[in-house]
Amino acid sequence: MPVVAAAAAAVAARPTGAGPARPLRGGVSARPCRRRGIRAEASSSASASASTPAPAAADEGAGAGPCPVVRFEMGDFDVADRVSVGLHGRSDEMIFEATVRDPSRLVAWSKSGRANSLECSFVLILVLSELYGSTVVLRQLMSFQAKRRGRRALEVLKKLARRQMMYHSYAMQVHGYVTPGNDVEQDDGSFILVHGYHGSYSLRHWLQLSDWLPTLEATLALDEEQVRRVGDDSVGGPAVTRQLRLIRILMRDLLIGVNYLHSHGLAHTELRLENVHVSPIDKHVKVGILGNAVDFHDNDPRNSTLASNDERRKMMIAFDMRCVGFIMAKMVLRELMDSSTFLKFKSFLTKGDDPACLREFLLPILCRNSPSGNIGLQMLDRQWGAGWNLLALLLATKPDKRISCVDALRHPFLCGPKWRINPSVDVIRWGLGSTAVRMAEDYIYGRHQRRRLAYFVELMEVLNPNPRTENWLNILPGHWRLLYCTGRHIGLTLRQPSPRILITDVFLTFAQTADSIDPVFSLTSDIGFKIMAESDWPHDKSGSEGTLSVTSSARIATGRIYIHEQDGNDSRVASSRSSRRYLRGKWRKVSKMKELPASLPTVNITMDEQDVSMSCNSTLNVSSAQKVLQEIRTQTPPEMFDLSKIVCGTYVDARLMILRGVNGSALFFTRSNSRADS
């Protein structure tokens, strides 16, 4: 009994730590310390414990270290009659909220039957004194699998206790457990996991609030000191800027926490919005309970080799990074919070489509009327489309191509304007293509826009990442949508032809023939159009829809394109000179050259005979069909109607392609997969 009295006296005499004041009974107030103080208390009591029995409240082995695993009893808590909506549980779990009772009650309880255990409960008293008055979560685990997750969470706690500060900051803290006996391994008894309470909302519930942005900003107490963590120096501003700043803070915290696990040889494997919490106390993101955390190294020595462990480590890290990518996608694109939309998004990736094409796939959804408008699209389009690049790297189809936590923290999308970063050539190449795509979408083709687009096209050709013919053969098959042509642009406004034809989408499809030994592709050009009513066509774009199809066979061979100013037209000369000015400026570091080379590696494209067909929803006579066909040819680049005028390919990657025509004009394509609204 003297041990208990001394412990209670030590608890009563302890100075109050930092934190919000909590009222005690009798009008006295106390400030509970954070649990990291247990480390000092446990070490200072080492000499006292030498002459006393080992505490039963802490597992032998688990308590050996700065952060013991404590066995509580239900009498240590006041269980609440309700549970916060943000606490996520499985079907084999029961969730309770509870408040830790006054540890001084243990002295009174010892007289009523707990004396034997209290003689060795000094550690428990210290832990309860740290947690006194705070809210904790009691997670009752019902099934065998649930209990196994609980025991795994305790094992992980022992492994991560070496860097206790990082554990407290970025992981949901596990305090201990409640079991009827001393053996945590029993499967027939009840098992309750005691862990930290970090607010009533998970990150999913935060994002579902109508006023989530100002509420989460207030919870994180964003000020100039806080935003410096992400390279910013201001608060407030437009909604896009505020959301981007907030997402940078949340994503950086999440990546730091996941990297903390990876650096300790663990993969989380259950990263979801429901398992991520934002603590209003220390303003950090907490990853969920580590009940399904997996070791990188196989514990079975028969299966554990250096090569297999390294492969297992890469796969586990890649799985976590994919989960982080899903979290980022839902935070930025609020439309993905809808389950049906997210199912289409996930199906796009499951089918093997390249995530580099996500923008083209999601564009119809993001352009619809929605509660968030186009804010998500604007955020991802900023900084030359850096957000789409990071999303593509997190969700890459091949696990070995996914970005790591450390590299993601250095990515331009997660770095504020005050941080100097040195983007890689891949990121700058991505930025060139993204900027060209956005300029082509503006559809304001003045002289300045045309010249600038020509600059970007030539720079992309210089930085072509796949110059070899083998690369083209692997990447070329697919559905490509025409974005822009550097040749003539002829519209309807000034000419006012009859009939009024509106060109919708122009596609070029490459399909490799299976029965051919040589690299031969079946090539199809599909030109969609509408025949509008002549009376009110500027305001009413409805009309009969149709398609003009041109099919041919194409052979691919290695080639080169030679750039000579005297052989080109005036626009080609102007574009070449201006491109060299770009190369002497901010592009010099990327291209490592002072001017455009005299020639570029390409692939030559040779066409066979062509077949032209046209279909329309309305019935046309021969004369009307001829006029429609003539108007389509007038508005469409000649290379899309006469495929034999396509002579070579100068740039290709997973999402963009540039082909050159016989007259030197460039056709700029983006890969088009199945649409999200189909």
XYZ file of C-alpha atoms in Angstrom:
678
model
C 0.000 0.000 0.000
C 2.870 2.523 0.569
C 3.720 2.286 -3.113
C 0.198 3.344 -4.025
C 0.194 6.171 -1.533
C 3.535 7.419 -2.795
C 2.301 7.245 -6.375
C -0.883 9.124 -5.520
C 1.142 11.755 -3.679
C 3.467 12.093 -6.646
C 0.493 12.549 -8.931
C -1.030 15.194 -6.674
C 2.258 17.084 -6.388
C 3.095 17.067 -10.104
C 3.226 20.457 -11.820
C 0.579 21.088 -14.436
C 1.666 20.877 -18.064
C 0.652 22.799 -21.133
C -2.810 22.354 -22.553
C -6.358 23.530 -22.128
C -7.639 23.747 -18.559
C -10.021 21.007 -17.476
C -12.223 21.400 -14.369
C -11.748 18.926 -11.524
C -14.259 18.060 -8.844
C -14.171 20.465 -5.956
C -13.512 23.499 -8.104
C -9.846 22.705 -8.702
C -8.496 22.890 -12.285
C -5.654 20.987 -13.862
C -3.919 20.926 -17.243
C -3.265 17.394 -18.524
C 0.177 16.831 -20.010
C 0.619 15.109 -23.343
C 1.589 11.511 -23.093
C 5.145 12.098 -24.184
C 5.804 12.972 -20.529
C 5.427 9.291 -19.645
C 8.911 8.740 -20.981
C 10.507 10.854 -18.262
C 8.284 9.404 -15.533
C 8.981 5.829 -16.567
C 12.723 6.336 -16.585
C 12.749 8.249 -13.283
C 10.916 5.408 -11.563
C 13.414 2.766 -12.674
C 15.308 2.813 -9.394
C 12.131 2.587 -7.340
C 10.866 -0.356 -9.342
C 14.002 -2.359 -8.565
C 12.741 -3.130 -5.055
C 9.097 -3.665 -6.034
C 7.376 -6.261 -8.218
C 7.009 -5.583 -11.947
C 3.732 -3.711 -12.583
C 0.905 -5.904 -13.794
C -0.658 -3.005 -15.618
C 2.152 -2.936 -18.165
C 3.093 -5.938 -20.271
C 6.518 -7.365 -19.690
C 8.553 -6.534 -22.723
C 5.999 -3.999 -23.931
C 6.815 -1.691 -21.041
C 10.546 -2.108 -21.554
C 11.188 1.200 -23.201
C 10.040 4.783 -23.165
C 6.403 4.059 -24.124
C 4.845 1.095 -22.242
C 1.668 -0.599 -23.382
C -0.764 -0.239 -20.495
C -3.525 -2.618 -19.479
C -6.459 -0.585 -18.250
C -9.668 -1.621 -16.532
C -13.144 -0.360 -17.362
C -13.283 1.346 -13.978
C -10.620 3.772 -15.241
C -13.123 5.393 -17.633
C -16.430 7.195 -17.628
C -18.112 5.911 -20.781
C -20.232 8.430 -22.700
C -23.737 7.636 -23.923
C -23.036 8.775 -27.510
C -20.331 8.471 -30.147
C -19.067 11.124 -32.567
C -20.042 10.650 -36.186
C -16.436 10.790 -37.383
C -15.313 7.650 -35.549
C -15.072 4.943 -38.177
C -15.546 1.311 -37.229
C -15.966 -2.044 -38.920
C -18.864 -4.435 -38.604
C -16.927 -6.507 -36.040
C -16.108 -3.517 -33.811
C -18.023 -1.469 -31.236
C -16.939 2.126 -30.637
C -17.300 4.031 -27.356
C -16.155 7.457 -26.257
C -14.929 7.742 -22.697
C -13.295 10.181 -20.284
C -10.348 9.094 -18.140
C -11.166 9.195 -14.438
C -9.205 10.818 -11.629
C -6.195 8.561 -10.837
C -6.448 9.441 -7.115
C -9.562 7.221 -7.023
C -7.281 4.225 -7.369
C -6.335 4.551 -3.686
C -9.980 4.234 -2.657
C -10.620 1.427 -5.130
C -7.698 -0.535 -3.705
C -9.601 -0.947 -0.424
C -12.471 -2.595 -2.277
C -10.695 -5.499 -3.927
C -7.936 -4.114 -6.196
C -5.168 -3.922 -3.596
C -3.076 -6.710 -5.096
C -2.981 -5.084 -8.530
C -2.504 -1.545 -7.159
C 0.653 -2.590 -5.347
C 2.239 -2.845 -8.811
C 0.301 -0.149 -10.696
C 2.636 2.818 -10.422
C 2.951 3.023 -14.204
C -0.828 2.894 -14.603
C -1.269 5.781 -12.132
C 1.250 7.864 -14.033
C -0.446 7.132 -17.358
C -3.880 7.944 -15.952
C -2.535 11.176 -14.501
C -1.344 12.147 -17.961
C -4.686 11.276 -19.540
C -6.914 12.501 -16.704
C -9.958 14.355 -17.991
C -9.119 13.693 -21.633
C -11.375 11.922 -24.097
C -10.290 8.542 -25.423
C -11.857 5.978 -27.720
C -12.651 2.459 -26.532
C -12.747 0.154 -29.539
C -14.205 -3.214 -28.576
C -12.955 -5.867 -30.984
C -15.393 -8.726 -31.428
C -14.089 -11.200 -34.003
C -10.820 -13.075 -34.181
C -9.638 -10.880 -37.080
C -10.504 -7.727 -35.156
C -8.563 -8.886 -32.097
C -5.630 -9.719 -34.320
C -5.733 -6.118 -35.642
C -5.757 -4.836 -32.069
C -2.767 -6.909 -31.048
C -0.977 -5.791 -34.212
C -1.590 -2.149 -33.262
C 0.099 -2.793 -29.910
C 3.072 -4.456 -31.618
C 3.472 -1.502 -33.955
C 3.325 0.872 -30.978
C 6.346 -0.847 -29.436
C 8.224 -0.597 -32.729
C 7.502 3.095 -33.244
C 8.115 4.195 -29.654
C 11.789 4.925 -30.426
C 10.780 8.177 -32.146
C 7.945 9.067 -29.833
C 7.619 12.698 -30.958
C 6.947 11.667 -34.565
C 4.517 8.994 -33.400
C 2.501 11.490 -31.365
C 2.458 14.043 -34.187
C 1.496 11.917 -37.179
C -0.129 8.702 -35.930
C -3.271 8.009 -33.936
C -1.918 7.299 -30.482
C -2.678 3.923 -28.892
C -2.687 4.129 -25.079
C -3.279 0.493 -24.208
C -6.010 -2.102 -23.923
C -8.619 -3.587 -21.621
C -8.820 -7.370 -21.108
C -10.299 -9.472 -18.295
C -6.940 -11.156 -17.670
C -3.258 -10.353 -17.955
C -2.791 -12.300 -21.200
C -3.337 -10.100 -24.230
C -3.121 -13.128 -26.530
C -6.317 -14.821 -25.356
C -8.819 -15.194 -28.146
C -11.916 -16.170 -26.154
C -12.090 -13.107 -23.880
C -13.096 -9.558 -24.729
C -10.469 -7.173 -26.074
C -10.862 -3.396 -26.024
C -8.270 -1.136 -27.639
C -7.798 2.274 -26.008
C -6.595 4.966 -28.379
C -6.580 8.713 -28.812
C -9.533 10.916 -29.710
C -8.662 13.544 -32.319
C -11.873 15.465 -32.799
C -15.315 14.338 -33.798
C -14.639 14.297 -37.574
C -12.550 12.207 -39.878
C -11.135 13.918 -42.953
C -14.071 12.602 -44.996
C -16.558 14.264 -42.658
C -14.587 17.510 -42.774
C -14.779 17.575 -46.566
C -18.503 16.827 -46.546
C -19.332 19.953 -44.546
C -20.900 22.771 -46.555
C -18.525 25.284 -44.919
C -15.572 22.919 -44.722
C -12.973 25.426 -45.941
C -13.380 28.167 -43.277
C -14.098 25.562 -40.588
C -10.949 23.581 -41.315
C -8.918 26.793 -41.610
C -10.145 27.804 -38.153
C -9.401 24.329 -36.751
C -5.836 24.467 -38.048
C -5.560 28.111 -36.888
C -3.884 29.115 -40.139
C -1.743 32.190 -39.735
C 1.407 33.427 -41.428
C 3.538 31.215 -39.203
C 1.536 28.132 -40.122
C 1.510 28.746 -43.879
C 5.298 29.108 -43.929
C 5.327 25.325 -43.481
C 4.295 25.026 -47.129
C 6.356 27.883 -48.559
C 3.633 30.536 -48.439
C 3.716 33.939 -46.774
C 0.092 35.032 -46.754
C -3.362 33.939 -45.677
C -6.743 34.514 -47.241
C -7.146 35.294 -50.917
C -9.401 33.724 -53.562
C -11.093 30.393 -52.859
C -8.734 28.544 -55.209
C -5.662 29.908 -53.413
C -7.090 29.139 -49.978
C -8.009 25.574 -50.888
C -4.661 24.935 -52.542
C -2.839 26.216 -49.457
C -4.937 24.029 -47.175
C -4.486 20.939 -49.336
C -0.734 21.495 -49.350
C -0.714 21.542 -45.550
C -2.829 18.401 -45.250
C -0.960 16.506 -47.967
C 2.465 17.366 -46.587
C 1.442 16.235 -43.099
C -0.011 13.025 -44.500
C 3.124 12.287 -46.541
C 5.385 12.974 -43.549
C 3.345 10.541 -41.452
C 3.390 7.840 -44.133
C 7.116 8.341 -44.682
C 7.606 7.949 -40.915
C 6.009 4.508 -41.154
C 7.996 3.557 -44.256
C 11.267 4.589 -42.616
C 10.473 2.127 -39.806
C 9.864 -0.746 -42.196
C 6.060 -0.571 -42.060
C 3.303 -0.022 -44.616
C -0.065 1.280 -43.432
C -2.189 -0.527 -46.109
C -5.445 1.158 -44.959
C -5.033 4.808 -45.881
C -8.500 6.223 -46.522
C -10.297 9.463 -45.739
C -12.205 7.661 -42.970
C -8.926 6.674 -41.278
C -7.332 10.125 -41.381
C -8.052 12.677 -38.658
C -7.033 16.298 -38.142
C -6.142 17.037 -34.531
C -7.327 20.448 -33.280
C -4.728 20.269 -30.498
C -1.407 20.047 -32.349
C -2.818 20.891 -35.852
C -1.407 17.720 -37.415
C -2.896 15.023 -39.617
C -3.088 11.646 -37.893
C -3.034 8.424 -39.852
C -5.414 5.820 -38.497
C -4.854 2.901 -36.159
C -2.054 0.713 -37.428
C -3.903 -2.564 -36.924
C -3.230 -3.705 -40.488
C 0.302 -2.348 -40.762
C 2.560 -4.751 -42.640
C 6.287 -5.309 -42.199
C 8.436 -4.890 -45.269
C 10.410 -8.012 -44.377
C 8.826 -11.449 -44.303
C 9.135 -13.000 -40.836
C 9.336 -16.499 -42.319
C 13.073 -17.211 -42.818
C 12.262 -19.756 -45.550
C 10.683 -17.039 -47.720
C 12.897 -14.180 -46.590
C 15.684 -13.369 -49.010
C 17.299 -10.072 -49.870
C 15.650 -9.924 -53.284
C 12.197 -10.977 -52.066
C 12.286 -8.518 -49.162
C 13.288 -5.695 -51.466
C 10.466 -6.568 -53.871
C 8.001 -6.808 -50.979
C 9.134 -3.408 -49.682
C 8.617 -1.748 -53.087
C 5.165 -3.278 -53.484
C 4.048 -2.200 -50.014
C 5.281 1.372 -50.509
C 3.621 1.513 -53.933
C 0.321 0.359 -52.425
C 0.415 3.093 -49.777
C 1.277 5.745 -52.358
C -1.704 4.701 -54.478
C -3.933 5.159 -51.425
C -2.413 8.609 -50.856
C -3.226 9.397 -54.485
C -6.889 8.498 -53.920
C -6.978 10.742 -50.843
C -5.458 13.640 -52.776
C -7.890 13.155 -55.669
C -10.889 13.331 -53.337
C -9.559 16.360 -51.481
C -8.917 18.339 -54.665
C -11.788 17.097 -56.840
C -14.851 17.254 -54.635
C -16.910 15.571 -57.359
C -15.113 12.321 -56.504
C -16.755 12.316 -53.072
C -19.804 10.985 -54.913
C -19.560 7.189 -54.850
C -20.765 6.645 -58.424
C -18.297 9.179 -59.825
C -15.446 7.698 -57.805
C -16.370 4.239 -59.085
C -15.910 5.462 -62.667
C -12.645 7.119 -61.658
C -11.361 3.903 -60.086
C -12.606 1.828 -63.017
C -10.567 4.026 -65.359
C -7.416 3.067 -63.440
C -8.379 -0.572 -62.972
C -8.752 -1.092 -66.728
C -5.093 -0.130 -67.148
C -5.606 3.342 -68.619
C -2.678 5.639 -67.993
C -3.383 8.112 -65.142
C -1.520 10.743 -67.166
C -4.770 10.976 -69.193
C -6.964 11.653 -66.152
C -7.586 15.260 -67.131
C -9.047 14.305 -70.490
C -11.158 11.625 -68.793
C -12.513 13.855 -66.002
C -12.941 17.071 -67.973
C -16.658 16.471 -68.746
C -17.411 15.980 -65.038
C -15.385 18.972 -63.867
C -17.057 21.270 -66.366
C -20.560 20.472 -65.162
C -22.394 22.581 -62.591
C -21.411 21.297 -59.168
C -21.077 22.663 -55.623
C -17.333 23.191 -56.081
C -17.521 24.504 -59.646
C -14.209 24.246 -61.447
C -12.043 24.966 -58.391
C -10.481 21.510 -58.413
C -9.645 21.799 -62.105
C -8.092 25.229 -61.529
C -5.961 23.935 -58.655
C -4.599 21.016 -60.656
C -4.020 23.229 -63.714
C -1.923 25.714 -61.756
C 1.864 25.735 -62.100
C 1.707 24.220 -65.594
C -0.534 21.350 -64.540
C 1.738 20.253 -61.671
C -1.223 18.826 -59.748
C -2.154 16.458 -62.576
C 1.477 15.367 -62.753
C 1.643 14.537 -59.045
C -1.676 12.705 -59.255
C -0.403 10.667 -62.215
C 2.788 9.758 -60.325
C 0.869 8.684 -57.217
C -1.561 6.556 -59.238
C 0.891 5.201 -61.827
C -0.194 1.863 -63.285
C 3.178 0.211 -62.689
C 4.111 0.118 -58.975
C 7.789 0.858 -59.676
C 6.785 4.111 -61.410
C 4.968 5.565 -58.391
C 6.544 8.471 -56.603
C 7.942 8.099 -53.065
C 6.940 10.208 -50.065
C 10.215 12.147 -50.082
C 10.006 12.955 -53.788
C 6.334 13.899 -53.444
C 7.227 16.390 -50.699
C 9.616 18.040 -53.173
C 7.066 18.154 -55.993
C 6.153 21.670 -57.230
C 2.448 21.137 -56.500
C 3.134 20.788 -52.755
C 5.688 23.608 -52.571
C 4.547 27.187 -52.064
C 5.676 30.194 -54.092
C 8.406 31.148 -51.612
C 10.294 27.885 -51.986
C 12.878 27.521 -54.708
C 12.602 24.181 -56.409
C 14.497 22.607 -59.272
C 11.910 20.650 -61.254
C 13.086 17.676 -63.226
C 13.086 17.543 -67.013
C 10.017 15.292 -66.851
C 8.087 17.866 -64.811
C 9.053 20.705 -67.169
C 8.168 18.602 -70.202
C 4.815 17.925 -68.566
C 4.378 21.648 -67.968
C 5.055 22.453 -71.619
C 2.409 20.000 -72.767
C -0.141 21.098 -70.147
C 0.285 24.766 -71.053
C -0.116 23.994 -74.741
C -3.291 22.019 -74.007
C -4.814 24.850 -72.002
C -3.939 27.400 -74.680
C -5.550 25.208 -77.338
C -8.683 24.905 -75.192
C -9.025 28.686 -74.940
C -9.937 28.777 -78.634
C -8.753 32.379 -79.029
C -6.326 31.956 -81.878
C -4.912 35.426 -82.430
C -1.471 35.902 -83.895
C 0.160 35.970 -80.478
C -1.515 32.714 -79.389
C -0.626 30.962 -82.646
C 3.016 31.987 -82.410
C 3.276 30.932 -78.787
C 1.661 27.570 -79.466
C 4.146 27.046 -82.303
C 6.978 27.766 -79.820
C 5.690 25.174 -77.406
C 5.190 22.563 -80.113
C 8.783 22.909 -81.314
C 10.155 22.819 -77.783
C 8.218 19.635 -77.095
C 9.665 18.117 -80.253
C 13.165 18.942 -79.030
C 12.396 17.323 -75.652
C 10.706 14.228 -77.082
C 11.167 11.506 -74.419
C 10.492 8.641 -76.867
C 12.506 9.182 -80.050
C 13.017 5.486 -80.807
C 10.707 3.657 -83.189
C 10.101 0.919 -80.611
C 8.675 3.509 -78.233
C 6.260 4.743 -80.889
C 5.079 1.204 -81.626
C 4.224 0.692 -77.940
C 2.610 4.081 -77.272
C 0.894 4.857 -80.569
C -2.085 2.440 -80.400
C -5.125 4.212 -79.021
C -7.697 6.943 -79.512
C -6.280 10.461 -80.003
C -8.282 13.705 -80.058
C -7.102 16.613 -82.194
C -6.526 19.746 -80.099
C -4.812 22.148 -82.465
C -3.264 22.519 -85.878
C -0.584 25.084 -86.688
C -1.972 25.460 -90.219
C -4.937 27.537 -91.357
C -8.026 27.965 -89.193
C -11.250 28.584 -91.100
C -14.495 29.049 -89.193
C -18.099 30.064 -89.821
C -18.327 33.632 -88.578
C -17.118 35.618 -91.590
C -17.939 33.191 -94.427
C -21.521 32.274 -93.456
C -21.680 29.231 -95.759
C -24.693 27.117 -96.483
C -25.157 24.700 -94.820
C -23.857 25.776 -91.396
C -21.556 22.972 -90.184
C -20.153 22.843 -86.650
C -17.149 20.526 -86.189
C -17.410 18.823 -82.779
C -14.539 16.384 -82.133
C -11.878 15.045 -84.462
C -10.271 11.737 -83.531
C -7.391 9.714 -84.939
C -7.312 6.043 -83.980
C -4.276 3.761 -84.309
C -4.891 0.001 -84.034
C -2.126 -2.504 -84.657
C -3.051 -5.315 -87.019
C -2.513 -8.738 -85.492
C -1.842 -10.688 -88.689
C 1.059 -8.544 -89.892
C 4.744 -9.132 -89.241
C 5.739 -5.571 -90.125
C 4.666 -2.658 -87.874
C 1.430 -1.882 -89.711
C -1.393 0.101 -88.113
C -5.010 0.457 -89.082
C -5.574 4.221 -89.078
C -9.020 5.823 -88.783
C -9.891 9.524 -88.811
C -13.344 10.297 -87.348
C -14.656 13.836 -87.805
C -17.833 14.613 -85.860
C -20.078 17.403 -87.097
C -23.511 19.029 -86.698
C -25.719 20.484 -89.415
C -27.255 23.518 -87.692
C -30.327 25.482 -88.636
C -29.333 28.527 -90.684
C -31.729 30.966 -89.003
C -30.350 31.137 -85.449
C -27.117 29.139 -85.579
C -24.974 31.609 -83.510
C -27.235 31.031 -80.495
C -28.666 27.592 -81.170
C -25.998 24.948 -81.760
C -28.418 22.030 -81.995
C -28.786 20.113 -85.224
C -28.409 16.815 -87.002
C -25.257 14.980 -85.972
C -23.007 13.029 -88.280
C -19.567 11.484 -88.693
C -17.065 11.494 -91.524
C -14.684 8.537 -91.382
C -11.451 8.035 -93.311
C -9.639 4.704 -92.946
C -6.236 3.623 -94.166
C -3.218 1.502 -93.289
C -0.017 3.081 -92.013
C 3.538 1.757 -91.836
C 6.001 3.111 -89.282
C 9.736 3.465 -89.968
C 12.674 5.347 -88.485
C 13.308 8.792 -89.909
C 14.526 12.327 -89.278
C 13.105 15.768 -89.895
C 15.502 18.480 -91.071
C 14.982 22.088 -90.080
C 16.159 24.644 -92.667
C 14.821 28.155 -92.451
C 15.231 28.802 -96.153
C 13.072 25.795 -97.039
C 10.174 26.670 -94.791
C 7.455 29.238 -95.034
C 7.398 32.517 -93.144
C 5.584 31.151 -90.106
C 8.070 28.287 -89.827
C 10.993 30.733 -89.918
C 9.443 32.992 -87.311
C 8.622 30.043 -85.075
C 12.166 28.661 -85.326
C 13.768 32.000 -84.464
C 11.468 32.585 -81.516
C 12.063 29.069 -80.224
C 15.781 29.757 -80.147
C 15.077 32.838 -78.054
C 13.200 30.604 -75.615
C 16.115 28.172 -75.503
C 18.484 30.961 -74.523
C 16.144 31.946 -71.694
C 14.400 29.850 -69.079
C 14.416 26.702 -71.251
C 18.227 26.593 -71.574
C 18.655 24.530 -68.411
C 16.180 21.946 -69.655
C 17.285 21.498 -73.237
C 21.014 22.068 -72.583
C 21.415 23.646 -76.016
C 21.677 27.194 -77.307
C 19.554 26.701 -80.419
C 17.355 24.178 -82.114
C 19.240 21.323 -83.763
C 19.448 20.992 -87.538
C 17.429 17.749 -87.413
C 15.262 15.762 -85.028
C 14.653 12.007 -84.821
C 11.151 11.085 -85.949
C 9.150 8.177 -87.273
C 8.077 8.198 -90.917
C 4.445 7.315 -91.580
C 3.546 5.833 -94.967
C -0.114 5.488 -95.929
C -1.867 2.987 -98.191
C -5.165 3.433 -99.992
C -7.946 5.290 -98.180
C -11.640 4.678 -97.752
C -14.025 7.591 -97.021
C -17.524 7.217 -95.611
C -20.046 9.631 -94.090
C -23.111 9.029 -91.939
C -25.743 11.483 -90.732
C -28.846 11.329 -88.573
C -30.900 13.242 -91.122
C -31.600 12.271 -94.728
C -29.489 14.183 -97.279
C -29.767 14.240 -101.041
C -26.657 14.057 -103.208
C -26.327 17.815 -103.623
C -26.711 18.507 -99.884
C -24.257 15.732 -99.015
C -21.673 17.213 -101.371
C -22.061 20.655 -99.778
C -21.739 19.173 -96.287
C -18.621 17.239 -97.316
C -17.077 20.340 -98.873
C -17.712 22.416 -95.752
C -16.200 19.710 -93.529
C -13.071 19.665 -95.690
C -12.869 23.459 -95.501
C -12.944 23.597 -91.696
C -10.868 20.472 -91.031
C -7.072 20.304 -91.351
C -6.315 18.664 -94.724
C -4.219 15.967 -93.011
C -7.304 14.640 -91.202
C -9.243 14.214 -94.451
C -6.355 13.072 -96.635
C -4.288 10.873 -94.298
C -1.549 10.511 -96.889
C -0.508 14.093 -96.069
C 0.685 12.970 -92.621
C 4.369 12.254 -93.128
C 6.013 11.842 -89.716
C 5.612 11.847 -85.951
C 7.848 14.132 -83.877
C 6.612 13.759 -80.285
C 4.759 11.112 -78.293
C 4.229 10.236 -74.651
C 1.440 8.633 -72.652
C -0.948 11.572 -73.128
C 0.245 13.823 -76.021
C 1.313 13.335 -79.640
C 2.535 15.642 -82.415
C 2.377 14.672 -86.089
C 3.728 16.719 -88.996
C 2.028 17.184 -92.347
C 3.594 17.442 -95.779
C 3.300 21.245 -95.678
C 5.125 21.488 -92.323
C 2.076 22.115 -90.151
C 1.885 20.316 -86.806
C -1.129 18.378 -85.546
C -1.361 18.398 -81.732
C -3.261 15.443 -80.182
C -4.183 14.296 -76.690
C -4.988 10.694 -75.835
C -8.699 10.162 -75.329
C -9.944 7.254 -73.242
C -13.526 6.318 -72.493
C -15.320 9.304 -71.029
C -16.476 9.442 -67.426
C -20.007 10.386 -68.446
C -20.431 7.488 -70.880
